[in-house]
Each structure stands twice: as structure tokens, then as C-alpha cells.
mmCIF file of C-alpha atoms and ligand atoms in Angstrom:
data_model
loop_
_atom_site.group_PDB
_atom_site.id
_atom_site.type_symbol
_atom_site.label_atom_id
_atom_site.label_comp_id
_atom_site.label_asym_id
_atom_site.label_seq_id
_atom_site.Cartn_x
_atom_site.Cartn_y
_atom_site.Cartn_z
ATOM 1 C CA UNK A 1 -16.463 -6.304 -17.226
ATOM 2 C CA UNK A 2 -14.999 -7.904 -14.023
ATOM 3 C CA UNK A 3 -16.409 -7.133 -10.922
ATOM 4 C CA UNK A 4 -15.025 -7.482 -7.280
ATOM 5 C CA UNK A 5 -16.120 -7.046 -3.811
ATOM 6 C CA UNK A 6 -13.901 -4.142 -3.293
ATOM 7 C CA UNK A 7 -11.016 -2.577 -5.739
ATOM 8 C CA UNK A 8 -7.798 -0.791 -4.270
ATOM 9 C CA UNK A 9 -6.349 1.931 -5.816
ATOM 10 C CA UNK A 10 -2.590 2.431 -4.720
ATOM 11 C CA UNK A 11 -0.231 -0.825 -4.107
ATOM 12 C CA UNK A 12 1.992 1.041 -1.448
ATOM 13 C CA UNK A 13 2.535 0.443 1.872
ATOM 14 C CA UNK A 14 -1.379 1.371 3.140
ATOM 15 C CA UNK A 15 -2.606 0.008 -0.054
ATOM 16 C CA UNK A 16 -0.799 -3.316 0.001
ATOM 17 C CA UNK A 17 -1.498 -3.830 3.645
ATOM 18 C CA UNK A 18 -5.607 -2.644 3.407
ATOM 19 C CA UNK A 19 -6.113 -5.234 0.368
ATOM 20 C CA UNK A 20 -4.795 -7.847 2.474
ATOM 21 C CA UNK A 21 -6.752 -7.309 5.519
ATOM 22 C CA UNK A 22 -9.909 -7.726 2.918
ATOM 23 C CA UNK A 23 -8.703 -10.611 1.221
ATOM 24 C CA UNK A 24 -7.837 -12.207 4.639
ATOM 25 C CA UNK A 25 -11.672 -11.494 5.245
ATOM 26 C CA UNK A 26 -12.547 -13.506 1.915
ATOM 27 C CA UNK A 27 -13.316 -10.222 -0.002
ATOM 28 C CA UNK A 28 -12.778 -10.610 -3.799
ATOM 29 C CA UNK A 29 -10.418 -7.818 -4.207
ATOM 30 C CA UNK A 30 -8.775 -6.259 -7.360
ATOM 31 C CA UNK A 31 -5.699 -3.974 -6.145
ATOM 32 C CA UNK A 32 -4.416 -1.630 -9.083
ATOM 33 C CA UNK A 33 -0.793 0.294 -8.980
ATOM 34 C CA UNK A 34 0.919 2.833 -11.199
ATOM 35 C CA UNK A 35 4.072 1.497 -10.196
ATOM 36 C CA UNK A 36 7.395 2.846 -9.581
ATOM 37 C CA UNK A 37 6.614 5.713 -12.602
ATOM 38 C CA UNK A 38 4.783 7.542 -9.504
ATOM 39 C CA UNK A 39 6.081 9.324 -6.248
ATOM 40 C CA UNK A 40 6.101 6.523 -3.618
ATOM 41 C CA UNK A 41 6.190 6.843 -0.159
ATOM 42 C CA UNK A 42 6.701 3.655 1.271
ATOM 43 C CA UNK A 43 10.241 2.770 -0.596
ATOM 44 C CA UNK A 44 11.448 5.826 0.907
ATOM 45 C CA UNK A 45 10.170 5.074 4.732
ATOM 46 C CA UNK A 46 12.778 5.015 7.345
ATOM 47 C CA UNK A 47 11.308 2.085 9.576
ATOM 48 C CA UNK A 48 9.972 3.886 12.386
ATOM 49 C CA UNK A 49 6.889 2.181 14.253
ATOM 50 C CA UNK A 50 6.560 5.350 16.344
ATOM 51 C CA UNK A 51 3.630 6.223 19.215
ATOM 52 C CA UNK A 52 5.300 8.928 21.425
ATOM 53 C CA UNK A 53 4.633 11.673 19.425
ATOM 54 C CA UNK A 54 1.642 11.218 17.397
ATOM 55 C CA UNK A 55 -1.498 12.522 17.690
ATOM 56 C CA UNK A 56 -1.033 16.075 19.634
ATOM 57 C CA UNK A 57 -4.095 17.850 19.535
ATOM 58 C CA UNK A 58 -5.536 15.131 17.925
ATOM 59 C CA UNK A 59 -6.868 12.453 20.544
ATOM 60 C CA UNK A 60 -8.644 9.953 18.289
ATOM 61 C CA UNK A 61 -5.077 9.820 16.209
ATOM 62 C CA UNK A 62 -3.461 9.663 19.984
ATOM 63 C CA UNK A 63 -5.313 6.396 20.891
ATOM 64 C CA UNK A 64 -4.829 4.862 17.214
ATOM 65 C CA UNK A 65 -1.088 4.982 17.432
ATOM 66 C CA UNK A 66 -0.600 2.677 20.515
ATOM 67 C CA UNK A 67 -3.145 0.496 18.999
ATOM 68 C CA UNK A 68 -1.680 -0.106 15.895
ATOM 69 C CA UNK A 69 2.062 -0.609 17.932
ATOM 70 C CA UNK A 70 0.194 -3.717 19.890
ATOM 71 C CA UNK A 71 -0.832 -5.150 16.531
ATOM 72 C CA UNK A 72 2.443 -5.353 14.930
ATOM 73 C CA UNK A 73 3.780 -7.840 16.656
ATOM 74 C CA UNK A 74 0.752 -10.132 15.264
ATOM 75 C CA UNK A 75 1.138 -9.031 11.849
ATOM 76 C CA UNK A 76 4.780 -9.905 11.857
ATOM 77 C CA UNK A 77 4.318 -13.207 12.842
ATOM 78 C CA UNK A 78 1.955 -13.747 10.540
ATOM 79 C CA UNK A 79 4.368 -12.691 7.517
ATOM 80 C CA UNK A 80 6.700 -14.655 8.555
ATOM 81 C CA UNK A 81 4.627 -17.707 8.801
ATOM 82 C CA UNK A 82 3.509 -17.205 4.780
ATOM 83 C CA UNK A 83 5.093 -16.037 3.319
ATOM 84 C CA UNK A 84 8.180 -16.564 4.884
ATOM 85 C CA UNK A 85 9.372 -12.616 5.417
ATOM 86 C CA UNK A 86 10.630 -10.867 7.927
ATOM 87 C CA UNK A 87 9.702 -8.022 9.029
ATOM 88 C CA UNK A 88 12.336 -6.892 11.542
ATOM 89 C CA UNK A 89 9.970 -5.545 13.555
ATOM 90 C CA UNK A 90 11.073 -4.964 17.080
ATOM 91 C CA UNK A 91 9.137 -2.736 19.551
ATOM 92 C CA UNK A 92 12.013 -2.183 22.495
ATOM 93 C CA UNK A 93 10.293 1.548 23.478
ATOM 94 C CA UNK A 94 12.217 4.408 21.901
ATOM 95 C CA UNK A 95 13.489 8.000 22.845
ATOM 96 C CA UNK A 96 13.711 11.123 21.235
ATOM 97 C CA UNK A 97 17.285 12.924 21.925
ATOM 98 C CA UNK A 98 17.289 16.741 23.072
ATOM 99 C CA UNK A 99 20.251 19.044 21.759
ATOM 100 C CA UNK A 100 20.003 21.481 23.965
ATOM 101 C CA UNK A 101 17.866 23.292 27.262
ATOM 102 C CA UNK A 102 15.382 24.694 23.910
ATOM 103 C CA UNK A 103 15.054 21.354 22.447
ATOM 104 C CA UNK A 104 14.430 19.435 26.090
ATOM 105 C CA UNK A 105 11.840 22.112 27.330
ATOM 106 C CA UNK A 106 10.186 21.699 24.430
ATOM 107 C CA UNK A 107 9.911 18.566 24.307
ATOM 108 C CA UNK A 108 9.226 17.796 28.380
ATOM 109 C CA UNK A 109 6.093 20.377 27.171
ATOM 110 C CA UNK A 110 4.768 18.424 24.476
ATOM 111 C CA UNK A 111 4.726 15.187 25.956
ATOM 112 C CA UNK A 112 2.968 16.459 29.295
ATOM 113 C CA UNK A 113 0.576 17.931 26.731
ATOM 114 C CA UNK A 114 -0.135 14.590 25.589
ATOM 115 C CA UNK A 115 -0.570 13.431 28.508
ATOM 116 C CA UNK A 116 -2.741 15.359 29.737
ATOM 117 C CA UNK A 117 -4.844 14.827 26.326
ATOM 118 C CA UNK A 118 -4.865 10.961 26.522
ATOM 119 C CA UNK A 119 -7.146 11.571 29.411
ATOM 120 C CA UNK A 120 -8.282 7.890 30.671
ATOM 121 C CA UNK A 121 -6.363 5.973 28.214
ATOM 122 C CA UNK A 122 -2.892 6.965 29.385
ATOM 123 C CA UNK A 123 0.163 7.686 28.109
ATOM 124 C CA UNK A 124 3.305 6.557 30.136
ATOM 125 C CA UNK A 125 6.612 8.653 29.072
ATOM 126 C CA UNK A 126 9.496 9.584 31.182
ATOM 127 C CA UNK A 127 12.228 12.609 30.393
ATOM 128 C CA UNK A 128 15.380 11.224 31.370
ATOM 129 C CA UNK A 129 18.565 13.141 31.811
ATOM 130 C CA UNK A 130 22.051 12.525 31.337
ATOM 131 C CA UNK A 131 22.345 10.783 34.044
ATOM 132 C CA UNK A 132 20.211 7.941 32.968
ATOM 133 C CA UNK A 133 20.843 8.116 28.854
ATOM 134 C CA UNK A 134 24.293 6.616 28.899
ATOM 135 C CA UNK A 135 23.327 3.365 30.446
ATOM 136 C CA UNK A 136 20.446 2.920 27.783
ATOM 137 C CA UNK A 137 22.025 4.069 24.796
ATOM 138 C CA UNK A 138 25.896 3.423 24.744
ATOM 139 C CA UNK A 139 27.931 6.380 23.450
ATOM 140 C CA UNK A 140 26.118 9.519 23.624
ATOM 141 C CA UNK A 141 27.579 12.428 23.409
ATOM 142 C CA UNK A 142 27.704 14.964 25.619
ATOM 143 C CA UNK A 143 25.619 17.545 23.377
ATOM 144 C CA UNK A 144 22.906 14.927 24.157
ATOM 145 C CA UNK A 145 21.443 16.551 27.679
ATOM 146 C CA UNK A 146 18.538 14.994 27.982
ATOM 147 C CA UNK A 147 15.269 12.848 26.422
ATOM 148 C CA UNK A 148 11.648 11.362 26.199
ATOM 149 C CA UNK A 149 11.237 7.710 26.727
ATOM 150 C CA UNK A 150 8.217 5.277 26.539
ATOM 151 C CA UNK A 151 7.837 1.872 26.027
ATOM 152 C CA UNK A 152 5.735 1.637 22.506
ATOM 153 C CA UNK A 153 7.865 2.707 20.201
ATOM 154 C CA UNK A 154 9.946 0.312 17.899
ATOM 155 C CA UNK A 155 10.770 -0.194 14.206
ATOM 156 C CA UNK A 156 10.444 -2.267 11.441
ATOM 157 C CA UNK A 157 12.263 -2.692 7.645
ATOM 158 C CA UNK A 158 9.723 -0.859 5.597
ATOM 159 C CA UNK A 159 10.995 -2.535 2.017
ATOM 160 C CA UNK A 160 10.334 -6.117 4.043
ATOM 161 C CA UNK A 161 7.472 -5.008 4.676
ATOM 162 C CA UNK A 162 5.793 -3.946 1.718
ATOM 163 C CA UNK A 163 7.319 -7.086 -0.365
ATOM 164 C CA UNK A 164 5.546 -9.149 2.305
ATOM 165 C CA UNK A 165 2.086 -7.468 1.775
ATOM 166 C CA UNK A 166 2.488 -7.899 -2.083
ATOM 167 C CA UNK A 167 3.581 -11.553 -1.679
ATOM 168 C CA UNK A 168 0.671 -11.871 0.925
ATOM 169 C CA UNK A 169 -2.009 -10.531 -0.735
ATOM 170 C CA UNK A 170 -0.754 -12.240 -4.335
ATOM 171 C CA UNK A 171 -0.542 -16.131 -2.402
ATOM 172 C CA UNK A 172 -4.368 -15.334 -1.509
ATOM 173 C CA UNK A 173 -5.118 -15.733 -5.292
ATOM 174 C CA UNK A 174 -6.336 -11.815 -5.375
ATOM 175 C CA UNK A 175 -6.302 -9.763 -8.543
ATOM 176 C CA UNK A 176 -2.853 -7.916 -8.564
ATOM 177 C CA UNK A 177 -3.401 -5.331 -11.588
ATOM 178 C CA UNK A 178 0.563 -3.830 -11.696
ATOM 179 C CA UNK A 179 1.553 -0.545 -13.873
ATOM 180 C CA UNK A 180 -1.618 0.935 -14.339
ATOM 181 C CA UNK A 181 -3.057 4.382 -13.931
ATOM 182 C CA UNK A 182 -6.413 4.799 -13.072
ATOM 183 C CA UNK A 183 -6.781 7.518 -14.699
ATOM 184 C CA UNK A 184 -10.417 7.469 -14.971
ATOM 185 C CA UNK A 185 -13.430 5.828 -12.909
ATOM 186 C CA UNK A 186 -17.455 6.672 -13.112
ATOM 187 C CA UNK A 187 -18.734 6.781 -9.961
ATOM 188 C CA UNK A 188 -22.377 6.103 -8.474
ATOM 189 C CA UNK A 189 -23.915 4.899 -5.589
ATOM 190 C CA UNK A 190 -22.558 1.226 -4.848
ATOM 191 C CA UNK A 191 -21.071 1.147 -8.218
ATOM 192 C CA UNK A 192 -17.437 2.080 -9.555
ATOM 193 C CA UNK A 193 -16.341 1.791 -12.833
ATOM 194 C CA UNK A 194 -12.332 1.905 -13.195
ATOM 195 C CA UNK A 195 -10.822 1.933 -16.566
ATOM 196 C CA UNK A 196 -7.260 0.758 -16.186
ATOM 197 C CA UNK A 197 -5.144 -2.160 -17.617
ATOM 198 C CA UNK A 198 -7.032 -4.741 -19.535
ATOM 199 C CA UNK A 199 -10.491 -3.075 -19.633
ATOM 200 C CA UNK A 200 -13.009 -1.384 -17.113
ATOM 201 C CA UNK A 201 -13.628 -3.443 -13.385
ATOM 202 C CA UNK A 202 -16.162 -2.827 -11.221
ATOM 203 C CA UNK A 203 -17.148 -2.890 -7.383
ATOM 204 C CA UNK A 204 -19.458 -1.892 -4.984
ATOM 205 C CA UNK A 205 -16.699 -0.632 -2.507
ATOM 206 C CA UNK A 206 -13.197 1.620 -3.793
ATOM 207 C CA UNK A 207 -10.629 2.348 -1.252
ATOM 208 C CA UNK A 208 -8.267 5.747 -2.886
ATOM 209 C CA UNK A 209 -4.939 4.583 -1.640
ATOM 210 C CA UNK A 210 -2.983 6.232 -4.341
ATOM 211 C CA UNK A 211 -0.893 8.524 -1.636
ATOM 212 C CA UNK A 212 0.069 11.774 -3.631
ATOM 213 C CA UNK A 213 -2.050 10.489 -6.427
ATOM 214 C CA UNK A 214 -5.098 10.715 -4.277
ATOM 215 C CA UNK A 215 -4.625 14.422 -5.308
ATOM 216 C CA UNK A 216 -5.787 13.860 -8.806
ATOM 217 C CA UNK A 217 -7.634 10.839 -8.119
ATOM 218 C CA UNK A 218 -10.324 11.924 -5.766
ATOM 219 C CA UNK A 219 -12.459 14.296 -7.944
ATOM 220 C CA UNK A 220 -13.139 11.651 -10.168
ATOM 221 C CA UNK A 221 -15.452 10.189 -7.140
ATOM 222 C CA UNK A 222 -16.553 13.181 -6.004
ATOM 223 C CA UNK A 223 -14.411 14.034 -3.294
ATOM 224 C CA UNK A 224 -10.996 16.093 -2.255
ATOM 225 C CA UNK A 225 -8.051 14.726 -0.291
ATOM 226 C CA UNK A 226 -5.336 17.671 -1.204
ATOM 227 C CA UNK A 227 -2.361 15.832 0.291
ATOM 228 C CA UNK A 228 1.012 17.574 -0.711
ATOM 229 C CA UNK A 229 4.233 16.188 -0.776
ATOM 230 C CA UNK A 230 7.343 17.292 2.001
ATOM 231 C CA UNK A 231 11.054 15.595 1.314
ATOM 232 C CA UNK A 232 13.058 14.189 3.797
ATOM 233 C CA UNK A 233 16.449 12.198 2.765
ATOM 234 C CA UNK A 234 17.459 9.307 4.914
ATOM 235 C CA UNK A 235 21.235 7.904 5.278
ATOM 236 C CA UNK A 236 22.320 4.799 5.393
ATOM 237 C CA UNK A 237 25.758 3.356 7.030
ATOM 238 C CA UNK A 238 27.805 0.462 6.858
ATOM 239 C CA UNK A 239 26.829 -2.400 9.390
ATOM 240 C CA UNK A 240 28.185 -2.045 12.955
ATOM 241 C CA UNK A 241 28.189 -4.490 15.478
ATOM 242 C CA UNK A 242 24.985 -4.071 17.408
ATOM 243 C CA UNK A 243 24.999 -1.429 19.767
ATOM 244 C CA UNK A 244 22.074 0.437 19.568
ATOM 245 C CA UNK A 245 19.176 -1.374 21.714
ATOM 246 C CA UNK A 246 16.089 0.541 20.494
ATOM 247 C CA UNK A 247 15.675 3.220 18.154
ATOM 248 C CA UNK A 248 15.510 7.512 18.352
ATOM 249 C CA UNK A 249 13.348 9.260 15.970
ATOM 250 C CA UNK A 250 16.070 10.112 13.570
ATOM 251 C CA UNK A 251 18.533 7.113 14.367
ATOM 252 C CA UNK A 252 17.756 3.528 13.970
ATOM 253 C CA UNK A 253 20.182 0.355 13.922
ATOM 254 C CA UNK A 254 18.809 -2.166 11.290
ATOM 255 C CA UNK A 255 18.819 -5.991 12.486
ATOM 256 C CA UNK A 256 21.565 -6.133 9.759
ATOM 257 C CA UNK A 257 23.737 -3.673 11.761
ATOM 258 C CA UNK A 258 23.475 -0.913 9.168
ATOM 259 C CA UNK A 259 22.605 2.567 10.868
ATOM 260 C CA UNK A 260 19.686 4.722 9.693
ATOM 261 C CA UNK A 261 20.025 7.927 9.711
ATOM 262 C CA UNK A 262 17.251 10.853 8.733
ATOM 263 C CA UNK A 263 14.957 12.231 8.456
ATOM 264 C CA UNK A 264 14.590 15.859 7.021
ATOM 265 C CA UNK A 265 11.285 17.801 6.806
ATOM 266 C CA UNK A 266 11.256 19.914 3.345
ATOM 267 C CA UNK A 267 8.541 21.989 2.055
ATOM 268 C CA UNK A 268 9.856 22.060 -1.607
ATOM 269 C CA UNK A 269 7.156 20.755 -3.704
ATOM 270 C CA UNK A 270 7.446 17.818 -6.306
ATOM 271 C CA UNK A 271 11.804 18.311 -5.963
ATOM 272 C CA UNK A 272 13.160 14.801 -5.045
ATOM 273 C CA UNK A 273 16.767 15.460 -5.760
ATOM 274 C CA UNK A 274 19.453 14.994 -3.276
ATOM 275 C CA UNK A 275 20.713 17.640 -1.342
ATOM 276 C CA UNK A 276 24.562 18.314 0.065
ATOM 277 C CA UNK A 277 23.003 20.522 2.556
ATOM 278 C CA UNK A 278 20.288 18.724 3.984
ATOM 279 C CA UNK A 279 22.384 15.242 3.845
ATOM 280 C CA UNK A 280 25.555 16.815 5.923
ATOM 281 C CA UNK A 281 22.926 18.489 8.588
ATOM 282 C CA UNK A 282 22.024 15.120 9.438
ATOM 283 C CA UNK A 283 25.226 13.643 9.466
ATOM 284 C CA UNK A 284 26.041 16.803 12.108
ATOM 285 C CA UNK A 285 23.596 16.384 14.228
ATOM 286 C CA UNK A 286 23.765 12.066 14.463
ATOM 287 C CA UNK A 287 27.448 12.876 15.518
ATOM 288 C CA UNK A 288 26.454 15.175 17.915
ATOM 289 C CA UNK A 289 24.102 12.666 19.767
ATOM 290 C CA UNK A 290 26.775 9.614 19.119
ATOM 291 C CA UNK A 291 30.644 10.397 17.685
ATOM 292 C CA UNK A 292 31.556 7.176 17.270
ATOM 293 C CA UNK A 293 28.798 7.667 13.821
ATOM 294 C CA UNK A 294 32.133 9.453 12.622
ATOM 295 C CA UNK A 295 33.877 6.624 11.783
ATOM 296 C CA UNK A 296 31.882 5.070 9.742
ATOM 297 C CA UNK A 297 31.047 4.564 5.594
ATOM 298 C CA UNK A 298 27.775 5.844 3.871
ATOM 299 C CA UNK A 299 26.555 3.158 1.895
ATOM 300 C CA UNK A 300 23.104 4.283 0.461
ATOM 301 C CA UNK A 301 21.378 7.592 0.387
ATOM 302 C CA UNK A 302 17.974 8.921 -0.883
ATOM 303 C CA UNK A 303 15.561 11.225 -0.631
ATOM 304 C CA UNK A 304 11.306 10.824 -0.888
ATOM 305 C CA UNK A 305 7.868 12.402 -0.550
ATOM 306 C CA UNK A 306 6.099 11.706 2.373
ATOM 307 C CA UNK A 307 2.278 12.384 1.679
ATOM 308 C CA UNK A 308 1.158 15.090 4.093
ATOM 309 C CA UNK A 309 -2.502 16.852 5.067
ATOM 310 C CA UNK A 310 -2.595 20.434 3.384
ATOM 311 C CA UNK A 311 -1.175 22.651 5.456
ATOM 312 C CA UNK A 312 -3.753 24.730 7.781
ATOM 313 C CA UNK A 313 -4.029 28.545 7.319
ATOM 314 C CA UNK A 314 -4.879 30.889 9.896
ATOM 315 C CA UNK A 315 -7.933 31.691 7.722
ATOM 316 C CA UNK A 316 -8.989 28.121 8.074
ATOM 317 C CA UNK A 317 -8.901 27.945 11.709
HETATM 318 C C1 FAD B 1 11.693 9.913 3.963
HETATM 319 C C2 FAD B 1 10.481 9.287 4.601
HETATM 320 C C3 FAD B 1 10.575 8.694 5.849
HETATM 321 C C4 FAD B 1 9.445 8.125 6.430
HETATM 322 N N1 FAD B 1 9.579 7.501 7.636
HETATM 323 C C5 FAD B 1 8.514 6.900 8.203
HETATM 324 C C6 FAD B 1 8.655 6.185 9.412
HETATM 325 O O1 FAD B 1 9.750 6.093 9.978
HETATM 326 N N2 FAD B 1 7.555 5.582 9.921
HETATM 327 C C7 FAD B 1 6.326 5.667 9.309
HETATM 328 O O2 FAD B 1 5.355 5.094 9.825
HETATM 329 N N3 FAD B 1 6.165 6.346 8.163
HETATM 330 C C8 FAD B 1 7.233 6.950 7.601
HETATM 331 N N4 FAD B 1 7.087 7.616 6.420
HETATM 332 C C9 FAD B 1 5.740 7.761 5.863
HETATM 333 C C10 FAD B 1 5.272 6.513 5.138
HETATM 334 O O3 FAD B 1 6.293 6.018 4.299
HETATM 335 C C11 FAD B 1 4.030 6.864 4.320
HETATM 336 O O4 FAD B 1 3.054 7.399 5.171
HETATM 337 C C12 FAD B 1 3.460 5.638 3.639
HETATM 338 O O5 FAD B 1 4.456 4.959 2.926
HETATM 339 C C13 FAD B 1 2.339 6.061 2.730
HETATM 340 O O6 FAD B 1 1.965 4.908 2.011
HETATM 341 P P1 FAD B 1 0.889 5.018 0.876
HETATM 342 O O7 FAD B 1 0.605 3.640 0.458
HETATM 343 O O8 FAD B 1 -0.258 5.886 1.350
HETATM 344 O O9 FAD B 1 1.589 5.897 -0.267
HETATM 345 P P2 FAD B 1 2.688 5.489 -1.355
HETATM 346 O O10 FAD B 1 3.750 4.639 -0.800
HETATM 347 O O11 FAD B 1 3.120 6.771 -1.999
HETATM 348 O O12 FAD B 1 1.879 4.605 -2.382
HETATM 349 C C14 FAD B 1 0.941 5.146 -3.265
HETATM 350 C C15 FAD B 1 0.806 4.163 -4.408
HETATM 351 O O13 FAD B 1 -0.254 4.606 -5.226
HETATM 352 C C16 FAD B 1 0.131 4.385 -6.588
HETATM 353 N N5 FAD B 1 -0.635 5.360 -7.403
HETATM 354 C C17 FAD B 1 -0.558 6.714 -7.372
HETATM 355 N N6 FAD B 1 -1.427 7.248 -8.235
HETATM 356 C C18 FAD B 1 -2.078 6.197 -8.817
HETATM 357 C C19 FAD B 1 -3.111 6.098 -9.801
HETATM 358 N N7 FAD B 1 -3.682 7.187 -10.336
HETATM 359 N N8 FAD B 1 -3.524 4.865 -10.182
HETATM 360 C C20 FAD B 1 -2.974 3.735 -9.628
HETATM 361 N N9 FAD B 1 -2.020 3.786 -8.678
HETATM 362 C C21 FAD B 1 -1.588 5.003 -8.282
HETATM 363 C C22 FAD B 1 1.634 4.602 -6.627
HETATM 364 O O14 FAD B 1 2.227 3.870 -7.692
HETATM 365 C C23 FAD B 1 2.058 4.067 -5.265
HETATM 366 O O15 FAD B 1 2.481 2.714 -5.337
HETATM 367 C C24 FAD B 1 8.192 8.168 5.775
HETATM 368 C C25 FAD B 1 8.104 8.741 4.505
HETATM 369 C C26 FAD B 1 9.234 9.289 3.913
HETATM 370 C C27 FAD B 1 9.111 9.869 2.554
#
């Protein structure tokens, strides 16, 4: 049996990117995948490197956000250096458009509630208005009546991304085991057994990274992550010339020029088909906050899980 410092279960994005940051620390590391037979996440992603809205109600999540934004520009660097990817990232602040008195109240509430929350270690936001918009974001439309701004919000190309970690991780010499299942482990204290691929490894530390899998995965060591899965379905354009200079939460301009636009929030289970509906809701509502989206093509489509807590029931609170 092989053993390692430390085996990975899940090769997606927080898989990929945690078994680099051990082999980087000279960990012997043996990451393990299902492959693309399994709901994936991180192929699906729609590039946002977001801050201004995570982490209501949850202050430790609150301060981890901004930290993780200052980092990025680090870790891109360091991808492109070896081996030789970009990233895209960019991190020009970002704003979240309002449709509507509802929609800005509600928003101007929330982020005042963060504020307050992020007690000494700050959060800096600013609503603007319609006044200010159009000389930030060219060709709003006049549904558009107001926003929240701050400066750590940017994006990223998610696909770049997780073929960097893979090549990354791989170039450090680490053991990549590809379309496997663990499907079983033994578990005791400072010792994991995985079956999977060419025989049973071993390791003193496991990481579950398996994202929706984790569902199935965790009672085998003696714990319970019940994740579920909620859709959204993302849009892709033909490129523009660049004219968007930082991105909203639902519309994004790639470095290519191609515009992004998403994302839904679906409660429908395991269903990851495509839906007319759901697709042409987004298209409204990105051509309510800039018309000039009218003119142009849709060149790629799709929809994925995004792997979610459980959702909380009164009787739980
Ligand atoms: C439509 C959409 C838009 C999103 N937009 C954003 C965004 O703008 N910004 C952002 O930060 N996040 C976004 N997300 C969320 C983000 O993509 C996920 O949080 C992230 O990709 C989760 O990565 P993961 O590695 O945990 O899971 P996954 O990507 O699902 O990877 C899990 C991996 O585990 C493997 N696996 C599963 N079971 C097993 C098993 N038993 N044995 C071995 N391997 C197994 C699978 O093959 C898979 O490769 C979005 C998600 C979706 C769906």
C-alpha cells in the first residue's frame, strides 16, 4: 500500500487548489477525482471573485472574504510564472445593480448591516445613484436606479483557473489519481485507508473535497456534511469591444470581450437541464441594466450545481 502525507478527495476547484497549497509546503500528497462522470461545480463557475456580499450574519465568513480577495493577486502571479496560465484575474471593485426602489432599499439595508457587523475590521461600500452609475459603467439603462459599490470585488476565468491548479499541482511531481471513485475508505485515528484506482493508499491526514459527493462520502469517516445541490445557468455572448470596467454580480466582461451573463438560483434537486425560462429571465433583466446586450449573439450556454449548506429550518434555529 502507498502511503502519503495527506490524500485529497475531490480534484475541483477547492480540491485542486488545497492539494497545491500542501504540495507547495513539501507534503507528499495523493489527490483522487471521479472526474467529469460527477456533478462539478467549478466548470460551471461564472468567475466572480466577490467580497461585498458575503458573510451576513456570519462575521468569521465576513473577514475571510476580503482576505482571500488580497491573496489573489499573489496566486495569479504565481500561475502565470509556472505554469504559464492566466488567470484573468482582475480585482477593479464591483457593484451590484438595483431594479427598482424594492431592490435598492434592500440592498442599502444589507450592506449597512454588514457594516455594522464587520465591527473593527471595516467594510467600505458606497450606494451610488444614477447620478454617479453612468460615468462608471457606460450604458446603463434607465431601469438601473441605483447600486452598491466597494473596492474588493473582481473576477477571474474559473476554467483557467482550475487547469492551472491541475497543471500546478501535477509539475510538483504529486500523485494525480484521475477517474476514480472513492467509494470506500476505513477510517481510524491518524490512519485512512482509501480503496480507489490501482489499490488501497493511505495517510495520516484526508481532506473530503468531493463537493456534492461529500454527501455520500462523509459517513464513511464518521462525519456528515449534507450539502445539496441549487442550479443556476450562466450565458455567454459574443466578444465586444471592452466596455465594461469591472464586473456586477450577474454581468461580467471576460478579458476576451465575451459577456457573462447569470446567474440563476434553483432549488430543483439533481435537474441540470437547460431551461427556456430561466435562460430568457436573465437575458431580460441584463437588458434592462444595459440595452445595448440586445444586439448581441449567444455563443455558449449551460447550466450547473453549485454545492450549498442544507437549508436551515425554523425547527433548527
Ligand atoms: C452556475 C454557478 C456559478 C458560480 N459562480 C461562482 C462565482 O462567480 N464565484 C465563486 O466564487 N463561486 C461560484 N460558484 C461556486 C463555485 O463554482 C463552487 O463553490 C466551487 O466550484 C466548488 O468547488 P469544489 O471543488 O468544492 O466542488 P466541485 O467543483 O463540484 O468538485 C468536486 C470534485 O469532487 C469529485 N468527486 C465527487 N465525488 C467523488 C468521490 N466519491 N471520489 C472522488 N472524487 C469525487 C468530482 O469529480 C469533482 O471533480 C458557482 C457555481 C455555479 C454552479
Amino acid at each position: 500500500m502507498k502511503r502519503y502525507d495527506g490524500i485529497v478527495i475531490g480534484g475541483g476547484l477547492v480540491g485542486s487548489a488545497i492539494a497545491y497549497g500542501l504540495a507547495c509546503e513539501g507534503l507528499r500528497v495523493a489527490l483522487v477525482d471521479e472526474g467529469d462522470v460527477a456533478y462539478r461545480a467549478s466548470p460551471g463557475n461564472f468567475g466572480l471573485v466577490w467580497v461585498q456580499s458575503k458573510g451576513a450574519g456570519a462575521p468569521h465568513y465576513q473577514r475571510w472574504a476580503p482576505r482571500s480577495g488580497d491573496q489573489w493577486p499573489a496566486l495569479a502571479a504565481e500561475l502565470l510564472g509556472r505554469p504559464r496560465i492566466s488567470v484573468g484575474h482582475e480585482r477593479p471593485g464591483g457593484v451590484h445593480l438595483c431594479l427598482g426602489e424594492a431592490e435598492l432599499e434592500e440592498r442599502q439595508a444589507r450592506m449597512e448591516r454588514m457594516r455594522i457587523q464587520s465591527g473593527n475590521y471595516r467594510f467600505d461600500y458606497r450606494m451610488l445613484d444614477y447620478r454617479e452609475l453612468p460615468e462608471m459603467l457606460p450604458g446603463l439603462g434607465p431601469s438601473v436606479i441605483g447600486a452598491s459599490w466597494t473596492p474588493y470585488d473582481g473576477h477571474a476565468n474559473p476554467r483557467n483557473l482550475l487547469h492551472a491548479l491541475h497543471k500546478a499541482y501535477v509539475e510538483k511531481r504529486r500523485t494525480y489519481i484521475p477517474n476514480t471513485t472513492v467509494g470506500d475508505a476505513k477510517a481510524a485515528p491518524g490512519d485512512f485507508r482509501i480503496a480507489g484506482g490501482e489499490g488501497e493508499i493511505g495517510a495520516p491526514k484526508v481532506v473530503l473535497a468531493a463537493g456534492l459527493g461529500n454527501v455520500g462520502l462523509t459517513p464513511l469517516f464518521g462525519l456528515s456534511a449534507p450539502v445539496r445541490p441549487q442550479r443556476g445557468q450562466i450565458i455567454v455572448t459574443e466578444r465586444a469591444r471592452h466596455v465594461l470596467p469591472m464586473p456586477t454580480t450577474t454581468i461580467r466582461q471576460t478579458v476576451e470581450g465575451g459577456i457573462m451573463l447569470g446567474d440563476s438560483r434553483e432549488d430543483v434537486g439533481f435537474d441540470t437541464s437547460q431551461k427556456p425560462a430561466v435562460m430568457q429571465m436573465i437575458a431580460r433583466r441584463a437588458v434592462l441594466s444595459f440595452p445595448w446586450l440586445r444586439e448581441l449573439q449567444i455563443v455558449r450556454a449551460w447550466p450547473a450545481l453549485r454545492v450549498m449548506p442544507p437549508a436551515r429550518r425554523l425547527a433548527d434555529l
